Short mmCIF file of C-alpha atoms in Angstrom, two decimals:
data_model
loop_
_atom_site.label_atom_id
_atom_site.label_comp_id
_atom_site.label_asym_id
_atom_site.label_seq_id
_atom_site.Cartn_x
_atom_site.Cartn_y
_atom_site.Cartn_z
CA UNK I 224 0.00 0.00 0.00
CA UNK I 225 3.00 2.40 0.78
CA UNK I 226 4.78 1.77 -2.15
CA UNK I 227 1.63 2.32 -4.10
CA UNK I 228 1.29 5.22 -2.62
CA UNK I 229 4.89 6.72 -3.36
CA UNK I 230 4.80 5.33 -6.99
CA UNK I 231 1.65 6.40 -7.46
CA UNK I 232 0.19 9.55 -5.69
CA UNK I 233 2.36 12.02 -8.01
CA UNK I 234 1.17 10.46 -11.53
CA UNK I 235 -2.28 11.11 -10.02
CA UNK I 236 -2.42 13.80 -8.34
CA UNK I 237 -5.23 16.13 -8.72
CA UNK I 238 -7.48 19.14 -5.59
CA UNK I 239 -10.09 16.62 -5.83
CA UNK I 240 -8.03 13.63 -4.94
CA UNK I 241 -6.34 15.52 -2.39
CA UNK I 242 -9.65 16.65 -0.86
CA UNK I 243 -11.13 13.27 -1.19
CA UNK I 244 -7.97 12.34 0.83
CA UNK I 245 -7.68 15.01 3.71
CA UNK I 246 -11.91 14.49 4.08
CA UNK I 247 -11.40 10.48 4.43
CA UNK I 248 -8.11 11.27 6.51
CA UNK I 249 -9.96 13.23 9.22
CA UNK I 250 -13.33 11.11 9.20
CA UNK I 251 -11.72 7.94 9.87
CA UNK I 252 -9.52 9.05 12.25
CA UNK I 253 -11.54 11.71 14.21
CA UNK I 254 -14.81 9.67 14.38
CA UNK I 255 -13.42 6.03 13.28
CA UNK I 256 -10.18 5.51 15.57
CA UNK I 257 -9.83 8.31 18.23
CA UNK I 258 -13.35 8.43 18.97
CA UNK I 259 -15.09 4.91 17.51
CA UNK I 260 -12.43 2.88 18.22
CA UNK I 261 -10.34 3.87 21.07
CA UNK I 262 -12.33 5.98 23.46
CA UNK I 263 -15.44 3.97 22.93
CA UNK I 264 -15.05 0.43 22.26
CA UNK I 265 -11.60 -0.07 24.25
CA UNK I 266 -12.00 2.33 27.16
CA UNK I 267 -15.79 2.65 27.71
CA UNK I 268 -14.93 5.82 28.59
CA UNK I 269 -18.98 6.93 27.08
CA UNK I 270 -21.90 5.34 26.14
CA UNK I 271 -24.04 6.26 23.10
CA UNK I 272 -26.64 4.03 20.51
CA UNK I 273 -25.49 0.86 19.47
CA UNK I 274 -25.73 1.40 15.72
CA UNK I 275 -23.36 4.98 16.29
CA UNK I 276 -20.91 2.44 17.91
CA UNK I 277 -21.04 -0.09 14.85
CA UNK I 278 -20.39 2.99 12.66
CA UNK I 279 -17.81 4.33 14.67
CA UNK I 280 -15.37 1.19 14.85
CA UNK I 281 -16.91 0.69 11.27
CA UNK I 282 -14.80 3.67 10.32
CA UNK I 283 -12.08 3.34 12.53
CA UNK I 284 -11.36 -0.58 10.66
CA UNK I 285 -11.20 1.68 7.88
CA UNK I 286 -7.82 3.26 9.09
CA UNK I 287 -6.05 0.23 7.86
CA UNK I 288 -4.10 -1.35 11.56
CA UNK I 289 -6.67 -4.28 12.78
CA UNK I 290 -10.12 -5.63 13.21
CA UNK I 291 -11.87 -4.38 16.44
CA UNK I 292 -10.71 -7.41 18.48
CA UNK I 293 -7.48 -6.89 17.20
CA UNK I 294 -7.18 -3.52 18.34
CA UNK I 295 -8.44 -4.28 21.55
CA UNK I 296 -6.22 -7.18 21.75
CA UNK I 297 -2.69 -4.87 21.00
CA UNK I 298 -4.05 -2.35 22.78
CA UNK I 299 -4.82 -4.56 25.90
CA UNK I 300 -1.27 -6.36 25.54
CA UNK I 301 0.63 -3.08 24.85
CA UNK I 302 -0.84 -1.40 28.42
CA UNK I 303 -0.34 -4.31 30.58
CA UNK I 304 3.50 -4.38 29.24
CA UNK I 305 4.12 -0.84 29.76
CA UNK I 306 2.57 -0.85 33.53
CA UNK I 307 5.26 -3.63 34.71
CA UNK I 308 8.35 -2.71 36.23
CA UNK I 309 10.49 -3.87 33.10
CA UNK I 310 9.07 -4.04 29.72
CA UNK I 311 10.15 -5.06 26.26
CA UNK I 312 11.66 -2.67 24.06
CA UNK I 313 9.12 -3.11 21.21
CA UNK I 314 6.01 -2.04 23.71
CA UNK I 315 8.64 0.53 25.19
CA UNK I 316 9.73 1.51 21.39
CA UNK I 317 13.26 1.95 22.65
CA UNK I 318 14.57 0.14 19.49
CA UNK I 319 16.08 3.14 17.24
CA UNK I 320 13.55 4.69 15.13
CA UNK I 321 14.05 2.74 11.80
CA UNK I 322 13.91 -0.31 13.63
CA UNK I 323 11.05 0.44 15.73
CA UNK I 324 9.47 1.72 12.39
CA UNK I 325 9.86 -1.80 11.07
CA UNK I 326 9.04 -3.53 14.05
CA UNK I 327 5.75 -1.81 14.58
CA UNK I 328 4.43 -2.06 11.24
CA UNK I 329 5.58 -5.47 9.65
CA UNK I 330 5.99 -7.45 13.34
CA UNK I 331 3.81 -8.94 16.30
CA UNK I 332 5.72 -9.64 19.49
CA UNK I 333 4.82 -13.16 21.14
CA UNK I 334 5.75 -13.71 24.70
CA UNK I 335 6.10 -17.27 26.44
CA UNK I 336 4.03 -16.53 29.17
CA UNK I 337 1.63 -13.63 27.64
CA UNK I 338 -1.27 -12.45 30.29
CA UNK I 339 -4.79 -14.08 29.49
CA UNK I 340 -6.84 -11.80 26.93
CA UNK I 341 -10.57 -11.81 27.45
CA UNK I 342 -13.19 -10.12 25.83
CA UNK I 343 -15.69 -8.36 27.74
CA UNK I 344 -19.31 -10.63 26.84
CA UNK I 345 -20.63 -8.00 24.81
CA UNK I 346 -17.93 -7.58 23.03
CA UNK I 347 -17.36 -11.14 22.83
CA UNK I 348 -20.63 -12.44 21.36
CA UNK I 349 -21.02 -9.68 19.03
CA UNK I 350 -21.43 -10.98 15.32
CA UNK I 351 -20.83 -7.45 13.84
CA UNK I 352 -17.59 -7.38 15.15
CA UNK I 353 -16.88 -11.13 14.76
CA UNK I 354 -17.34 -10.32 10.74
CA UNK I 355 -15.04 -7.26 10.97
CA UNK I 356 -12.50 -9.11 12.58
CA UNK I 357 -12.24 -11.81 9.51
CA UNK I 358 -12.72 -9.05 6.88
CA UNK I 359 -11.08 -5.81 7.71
CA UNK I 360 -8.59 -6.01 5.49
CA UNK I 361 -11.47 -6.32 2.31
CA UNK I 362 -13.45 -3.19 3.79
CA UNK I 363 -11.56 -0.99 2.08
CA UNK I 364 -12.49 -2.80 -1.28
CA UNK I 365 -16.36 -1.53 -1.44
CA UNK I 366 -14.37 2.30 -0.75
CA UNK I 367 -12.04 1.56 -3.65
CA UNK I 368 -14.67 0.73 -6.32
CA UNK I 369 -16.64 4.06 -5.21
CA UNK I 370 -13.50 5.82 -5.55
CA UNK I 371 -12.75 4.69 -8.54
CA UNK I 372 -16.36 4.87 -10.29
CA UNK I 373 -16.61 8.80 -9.36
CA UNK I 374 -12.89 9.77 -9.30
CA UNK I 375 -10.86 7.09 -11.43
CA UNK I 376 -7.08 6.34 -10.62
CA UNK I 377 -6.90 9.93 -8.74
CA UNK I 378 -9.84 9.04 -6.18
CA UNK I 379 -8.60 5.32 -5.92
CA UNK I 380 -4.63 6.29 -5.56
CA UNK I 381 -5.03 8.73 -2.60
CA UNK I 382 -8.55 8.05 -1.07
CA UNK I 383 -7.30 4.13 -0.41
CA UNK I 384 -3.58 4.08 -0.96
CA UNK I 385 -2.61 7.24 0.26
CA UNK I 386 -4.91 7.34 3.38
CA UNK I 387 -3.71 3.89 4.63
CA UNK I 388 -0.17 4.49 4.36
CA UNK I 389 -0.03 8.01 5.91
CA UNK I 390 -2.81 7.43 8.82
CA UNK I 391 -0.86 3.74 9.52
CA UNK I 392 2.60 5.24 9.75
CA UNK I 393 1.30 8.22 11.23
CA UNK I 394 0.05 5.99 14.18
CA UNK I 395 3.34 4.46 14.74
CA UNK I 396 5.01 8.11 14.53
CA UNK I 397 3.18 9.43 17.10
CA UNK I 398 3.26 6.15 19.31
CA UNK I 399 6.92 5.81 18.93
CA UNK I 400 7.64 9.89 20.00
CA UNK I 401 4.64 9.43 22.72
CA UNK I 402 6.76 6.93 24.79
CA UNK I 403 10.05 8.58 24.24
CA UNK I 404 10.08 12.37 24.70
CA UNK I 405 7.89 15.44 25.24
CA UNK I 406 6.04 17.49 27.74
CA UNK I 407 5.03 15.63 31.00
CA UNK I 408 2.73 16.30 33.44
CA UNK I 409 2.19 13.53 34.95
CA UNK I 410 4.66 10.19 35.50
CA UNK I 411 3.15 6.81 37.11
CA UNK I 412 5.37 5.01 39.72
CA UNK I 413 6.22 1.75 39.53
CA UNK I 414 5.54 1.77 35.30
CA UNK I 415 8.53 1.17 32.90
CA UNK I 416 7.21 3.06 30.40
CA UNK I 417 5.94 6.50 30.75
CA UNK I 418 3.65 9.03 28.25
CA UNK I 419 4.49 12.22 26.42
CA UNK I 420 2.28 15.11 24.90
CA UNK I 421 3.72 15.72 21.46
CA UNK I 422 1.90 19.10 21.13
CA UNK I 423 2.80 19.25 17.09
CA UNK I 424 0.57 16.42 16.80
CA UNK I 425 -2.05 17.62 18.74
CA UNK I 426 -4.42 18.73 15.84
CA UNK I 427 -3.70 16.05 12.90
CA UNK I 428 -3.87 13.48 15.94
CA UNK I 429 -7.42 14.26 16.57
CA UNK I 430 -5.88 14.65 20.72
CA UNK I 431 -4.53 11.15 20.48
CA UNK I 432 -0.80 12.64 20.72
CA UNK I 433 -1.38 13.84 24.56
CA UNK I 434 -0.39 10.82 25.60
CA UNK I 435 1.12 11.68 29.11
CA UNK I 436 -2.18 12.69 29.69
CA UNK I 437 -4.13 9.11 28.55
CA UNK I 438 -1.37 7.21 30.61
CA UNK I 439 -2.54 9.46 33.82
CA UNK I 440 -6.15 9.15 33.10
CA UNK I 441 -6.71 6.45 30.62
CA UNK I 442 -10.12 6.04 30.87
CA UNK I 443 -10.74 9.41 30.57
CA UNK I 444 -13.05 10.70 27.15
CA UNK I 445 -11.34 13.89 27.11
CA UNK I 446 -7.42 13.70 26.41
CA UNK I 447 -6.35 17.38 25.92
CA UNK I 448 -6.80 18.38 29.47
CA UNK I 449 -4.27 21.04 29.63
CA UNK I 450 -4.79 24.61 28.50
CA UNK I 451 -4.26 25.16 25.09
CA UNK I 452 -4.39 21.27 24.13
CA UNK I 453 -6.61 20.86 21.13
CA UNK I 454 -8.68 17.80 21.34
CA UNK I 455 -10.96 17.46 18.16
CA UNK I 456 -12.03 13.32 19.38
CA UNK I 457 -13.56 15.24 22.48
CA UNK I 458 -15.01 18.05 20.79
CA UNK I 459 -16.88 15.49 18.31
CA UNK I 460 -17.81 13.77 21.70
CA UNK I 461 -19.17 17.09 23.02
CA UNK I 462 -21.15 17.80 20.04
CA UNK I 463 -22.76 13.80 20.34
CA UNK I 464 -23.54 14.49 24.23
CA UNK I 465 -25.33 17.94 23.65
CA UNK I 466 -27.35 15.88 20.42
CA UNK I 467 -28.29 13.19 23.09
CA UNK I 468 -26.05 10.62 21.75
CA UNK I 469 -23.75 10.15 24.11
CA UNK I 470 -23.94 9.82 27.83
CA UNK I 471 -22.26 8.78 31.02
CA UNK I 472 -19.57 10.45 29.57
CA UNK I 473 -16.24 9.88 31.52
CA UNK I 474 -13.78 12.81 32.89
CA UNK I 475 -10.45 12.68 35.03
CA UNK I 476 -12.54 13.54 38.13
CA UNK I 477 -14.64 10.66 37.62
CA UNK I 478 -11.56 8.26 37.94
CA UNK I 479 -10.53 6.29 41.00
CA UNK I 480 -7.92 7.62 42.35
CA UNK I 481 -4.36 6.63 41.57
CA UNK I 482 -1.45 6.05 44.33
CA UNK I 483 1.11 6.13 41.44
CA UNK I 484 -0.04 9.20 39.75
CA UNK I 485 1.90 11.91 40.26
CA UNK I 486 1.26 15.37 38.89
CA UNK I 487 5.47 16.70 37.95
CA UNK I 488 4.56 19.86 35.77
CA UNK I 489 6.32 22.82 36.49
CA UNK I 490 3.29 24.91 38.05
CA UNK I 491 2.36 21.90 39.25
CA UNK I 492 -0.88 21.84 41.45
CA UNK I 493 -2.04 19.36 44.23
CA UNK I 494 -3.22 16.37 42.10
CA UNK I 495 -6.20 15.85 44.76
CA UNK I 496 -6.99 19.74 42.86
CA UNK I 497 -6.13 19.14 39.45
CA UNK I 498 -8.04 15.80 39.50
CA UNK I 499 -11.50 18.44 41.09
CA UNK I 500 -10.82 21.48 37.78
CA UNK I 501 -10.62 18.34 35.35
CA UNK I 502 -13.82 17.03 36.92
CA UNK I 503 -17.36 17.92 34.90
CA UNK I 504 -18.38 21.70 36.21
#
């Protein structure tokens, strides 16, 4: 798909293609993976209408990484590593960056002794995500023929091609920068690996780059908690809440609290008071 892309993308380059692009780009990432995806499905961190969660991690299997168990699956493995008082370098990305690059995109680490996965029932005995598991990689074909039929080679070239390999690589960039260096405000004790805000990430991330912030409150809906931090996954789950379709929606404040967390920013505040201002109100 990468290689496509490169070959490809400036023998077919065209506004509408790059529209087409930039629009697919920021749906499937804003409302597929950051919102669909990873705040809903894997955190729970709101509720809303089944069918808005089918088209949510519908959209966010269109980004190109995994099926929805899959995700959860990585995602699950990835956390539990990182809490532990040693972890692997691939989890910990401490590999140099070409050979993190490679190691994140082409490999899958498998542990003797890897902690039991289990899928919450609901998630579990779902069908709908049973078939997207076995055929995520083919949902990008019924996107390719519309492509192609309104757009030819242009559409098809950078709405599938180009979209894949930039949001997929863009996904390991930010991961592999997240867990190395950046602005901290918070550190958890006792964890190997530790989260960073990249803050030039912060808008094309759809909020997914403040990452010291989602290892301090992972459960939290709302990842840009600091002023100035733009979060457009929360803002799209603002606009759902005052619509009516979403609810119980979860906030730092609304967190047990956390022995290990630590609040080390410069102007630091009392976490017992930063946890109350990043409460609801």
């Amino acid at each position: 798909m990468t290689l496509a892309a490169l070959i490809l993308c400036p023998v077919f380059v065209t506004p509408g293609a790059v529209a087409v692009f930039l629009l697919a780009c920021a749906v499937t990432l804003c409302a597929g993976h950051s919102v669909g995806m990873h705040r809903r499905l894997i955190h729970n961190s709101f509720e809303c209408p089944r069918w808005l969660e089918y088209a949510g991690v519908y959209l966010g299997v269109l980004v190109g990484m995994a099926g929805p168990i899959g995700m959860i699956r990585l995602h699950d493995f990835r956390d539990w590593a990182q809490r532990q008082p040693a972890c692997h370098d691939f989890f910990a990305h401490r590999a140099g960056f070409w050979r993190d690059g490679w190691r994140q995109l082409h490999c899958e680490l498998a542990l003797s002794s890897p902690p039991t996965f289990r899928l919450e029932p609901r998630i579990a005995n779902d069908r709908f995500y049973h078939l997207l598991e076995r055929t995520w990689m083919w949902q990008q074909l019924p996107w390719a023929i519309l492509f192609f039929a309104i757009g030819g080679m242009p559409w098809l070239v950078w709405g599938i091609c180009a979209r894949v390999s930039v949001c997929v690589t863009g996904h390991w960039l930010v991961g592999h920068f997240a867990h190395l260096e950046g602005e901290q405000s918070w550190i958890v004790e006792g964890a190997c690996v530790q989260g960073f805000d990249i803050r030039v990430a912060g808008l094309v991330s759809m909020g997914e780059s403040w990452h010291n912030n989602h290892h301090a409150y992972p459960g939290s809906a709302k990842l840009g908690l600091e002023p100035g931090q733009i979060d457009l996954g929360w803002m799209l789950i603002g606009l759902l809440e005052r619509r009516g379709l979403a609810w119980n929606v979860v906030l730092p404040g609304d967190l047990p609290h956390r022995t290990a967390l630590k609040r080390v920013a410069a102007d630091a505040m009392p976490l017992r008071e930063a946890s109350r201002r990043l409460a609801r109100g």
